[in-house]
Amino acid sequence: MNRLPSIFMILAAASLSLLFFFPMWKIYLDAPQYPEGLEMHIWINKIGGDSEFTLQNFNILNHYIGMAPIDANSFKELEIMPLFAFGFIGTALLLALFPKRGLIMTWLVLLALAGIAGISDFYLWLVKFGTDLDPSAPIKVPGMTYIPPLIGSKQLLNFHAFSFPSIGGAGIGLAMLFGALAFWKTYAKKIKKEEI
Amino acid sequence: MTSCNVKSKGSPDGTDDAARKVYVAPGEHDEFYAFLSGGFNGQVSVYGMPSGRHLKMIPVFSQHAENGYGYSEESKALLNTTYGNIPWDDLHHPKLSRTDGMADGRFLFVNGNNTPRIARIDLTTFETVETLEIPNSAGNHCSPYPTNNTEYVVAGTRFSVPISDEGGIEDIELEKLNEYYRGSISFIKVDDKSGEMDLEFQILVPGFDYDIANGGKGPSEDWIFFTAYNSEQATTLKEVNASLHDKDFVAAINWKKAAEYVKQGKYREIPAEYFHNKMDKKTHVASSEVKKKVKVISPEECPDIMYLIPTPKSPHGVDVDPSGEFICVSGKLASMVPVHSFSNMLKAIENKDHVDVFESIPILKYESVLAAEVKDIGLGPLHTEFDGKGNAYSSMFVSSEIVKWRLKDFEILDRIPVYYSVGHLMIPGGDTHKPDGKYLVAMNKITKDRYLPTGPELCHSAQLIDISGDKMKMLLDFPTIGEPHYAQAIKADIVAPKSKKIYRLDENEHPHATLKEADTRVERDGNIVRVYMTAIRSHLAPDNIEGIHLGDTVYFHVTNLEQDWDVPHGFAVKGARNAEILIMPGETKTLEWIPTKTGVTPFYCTDFCSALHQEMQGYARVSPEGANVPIKYWLGDPKK
């Protein structure tokens, strides 16, 4: 009996569970007076940083340009996304028990859609924070907005911002890869059966 | 002419080589921290070594208007003594705490010479956290000496005084002084974990002058050696009258035995008033406790704790070599350095090889204890340190030189001039059993033509000498702040990783802390007005205050809400007969202001904290006494 699809689905579930141990995304800020850098970590269920005070320090710096303070409690997403992750982990484990080809495909498509939705939502937040600035901000540079890059780097006044997915985010990619492998293996099995 | 002049000033040969050795490129860190005492400025200066860069001034016994130490309500108590709040002292000897005989980088102990005190500096914050007044002492010079595991910090008197059994110092005729006076050696117990000090007992000793203390190591670990001059017991014109004897003494004290006697209860408790001031770790507020008694023991009642070793002549420094066998004494009026042998001393004690007894204390025979005399070493020897490679280095005050000699055969190997009149010298770990024999720092009393003239008052200086090779090489001169008497140095990587970056706001238990801006307020209680203020980039909250009247005492309790490294805020009020305060991230500090004029008084942040630092300011309105102006305050909009 071919156990590979089940093993791949278990690996997919394990990859998704990385979301609860590592940030999905990291935004690094570098400035002359921050040689040690400032790192904001976006998790599936919280916003943090390389130190517990990172968010406060981000907000102190951001208030000069009129950016709204980032407050983890104001993001509904941080409550909803973990539920989705649990759902995908649970269904992946169920599919490991019953590796049905069509269901695996469905799981894969839904995960991809959820991932796209997550990234889109993240980007919309970046745009909102970067452009919806307090008109009474002390520092106003005409024409300047402060949308951090989704992926890659960008100069924002004295700060050089870098943004990249982190291990948690990579876990989603890995889960999709393992899901695809599982799908491929069930497909291979089916062809074999038809040949006999 | 120029080259001749340079040569006469003793510039290093091969200047490029010397420059390379002390060059620490921009952005790079020094290999060592050096802690130099400030002498008459009452502070400790922190330098990077080998660059000679000044990194910080740690205020200890003197008020420091720059950051409000001794002015802020939180720190005032650290300067409390039985004489009142004393804003100055003469700080002589820094000594690092030790574990297994090696500097461990936890604490720095320092002495206040004038109004006898010992202070402890915490090396995670580089701040003074404790001061302890020493009763029955005058001129707290031969201190502090930490034992090899910092079981005790030992402090001795320079001036002997008529110590009364009923407590305090007696009022007696000065002509009869030498009949009554005694010295005291204090044993301060240091808590293993917290580092907190507690005066456990004192040994009352003959009325000589006690000068310098250093302890044994290895075989001599249980012993501490003190130089004792004025064995003549002169009380006037000591310059002459205390220099009559050919030999004075080294006092050898077995501290372990003394502590055992105390444990066995062989002490008397006498009244003694002294202050113990501590900075609370959680509240960051110093408070004072007045102690009322001290345990004393005497060599008469506790035999075999103290011996006198005759030593020429008016000895100053006493230094024990890394092996613990050789006790090198610098007789400042002698032209040689006598080296006593610890094993000879034990034999002489065992064989009762006494030449005399002084007030029940055996005086051992000089020749029996002596290992050798280092002859023709120079003029005015003061101190000796060691490189851990079998060599000793002695400072010569009068002939202004450092002399290198060998412990194996007491031969002189090298000498190098210093500029001028060197006092102490220091090798990192040079007073421990494992010195780091790479650099030597000479601390000079006179600088004259070494720097650009600055009027009659000139700086003192330190000179960095390379001792890694056979020949000593002069590397660097750097001016110092105050008068560095002694110094300690430690590898930076022992201390730097533990250096604190911020104080945690969530651990701030200051009774007047304001942990968030929403809680800022102004409260009146009779004539006391308390402003609960916060500081964060870039505003003070509240920034406008009304309802202060002449006759009020205003306390600005300013909490720095930042939790980011290197973002202090400062606070100053126009006309405050006080200093400013510098508030570190997460800390609360209090400035007292007693308004003396009516009108509108500005206050502002004094530390350039951010791009909008100049906007970080506010006004206090001061109305006449009894005026009907209620308390009111703003931040942007009026607050209730």
CSV table of C-alpha atoms in Angstrom, one decimal, chain A residues 34 36 38 52-53 56-57 60-61 63-64 138-139, chain B residues 502 504 506 536-538 561-565 610 612:
chain,number,residue,atom,x,y,z
A,34,TYR,CA,19.6,52.3,15.1
A,36,GLU,CA,21.2,47.4,16.0
A,38,LEU,CA,14.4,47.4,14.7
A,52,GLU,CA,9.3,43.1,23.8
A,53,PHE,CA,9.5,46.9,23.4
A,56,GLN,CA,6.4,50.8,21.4
A,57,ASN,CA,9.6,52.0,19.7
A,60,ILE,CA,7.1,56.4,19.0
A,61,LEU,CA,9.1,56.8,15.8
A,63,HIS,CA,4.0,59.3,15.5
A,64,TYR,CA,6.3,62.0,14.1
A,138,PRO,CA,4.9,67.2,13.2
A,139,ILE,CA,6.9,65.9,10.2
B,502,ILE,CA,17.0,50.3,30.1
B,504,ARG,CA,11.9,48.1,32.8
B,506,ASP,CA,6.8,47.3,34.4
B,536,ILE,CA,8.5,60.6,26.0
B,537,ARG,CA,9.7,61.7,22.6
B,538,SER,CA,8.8,64.6,22.2
B,561,LEU,CA,8.3,56.2,29.5
B,562,GLU,CA,10.8,55.2,26.9
B,563,GLN,CA,11.9,51.6,26.7
B,564,ASP,CA,14.6,52.1,24.1
B,565,TRP,CA,18.3,52.2,24.7
B,610,SER,CA,14.9,63.6,19.4
B,612,LEU,CA,11.6,67.8,18.3
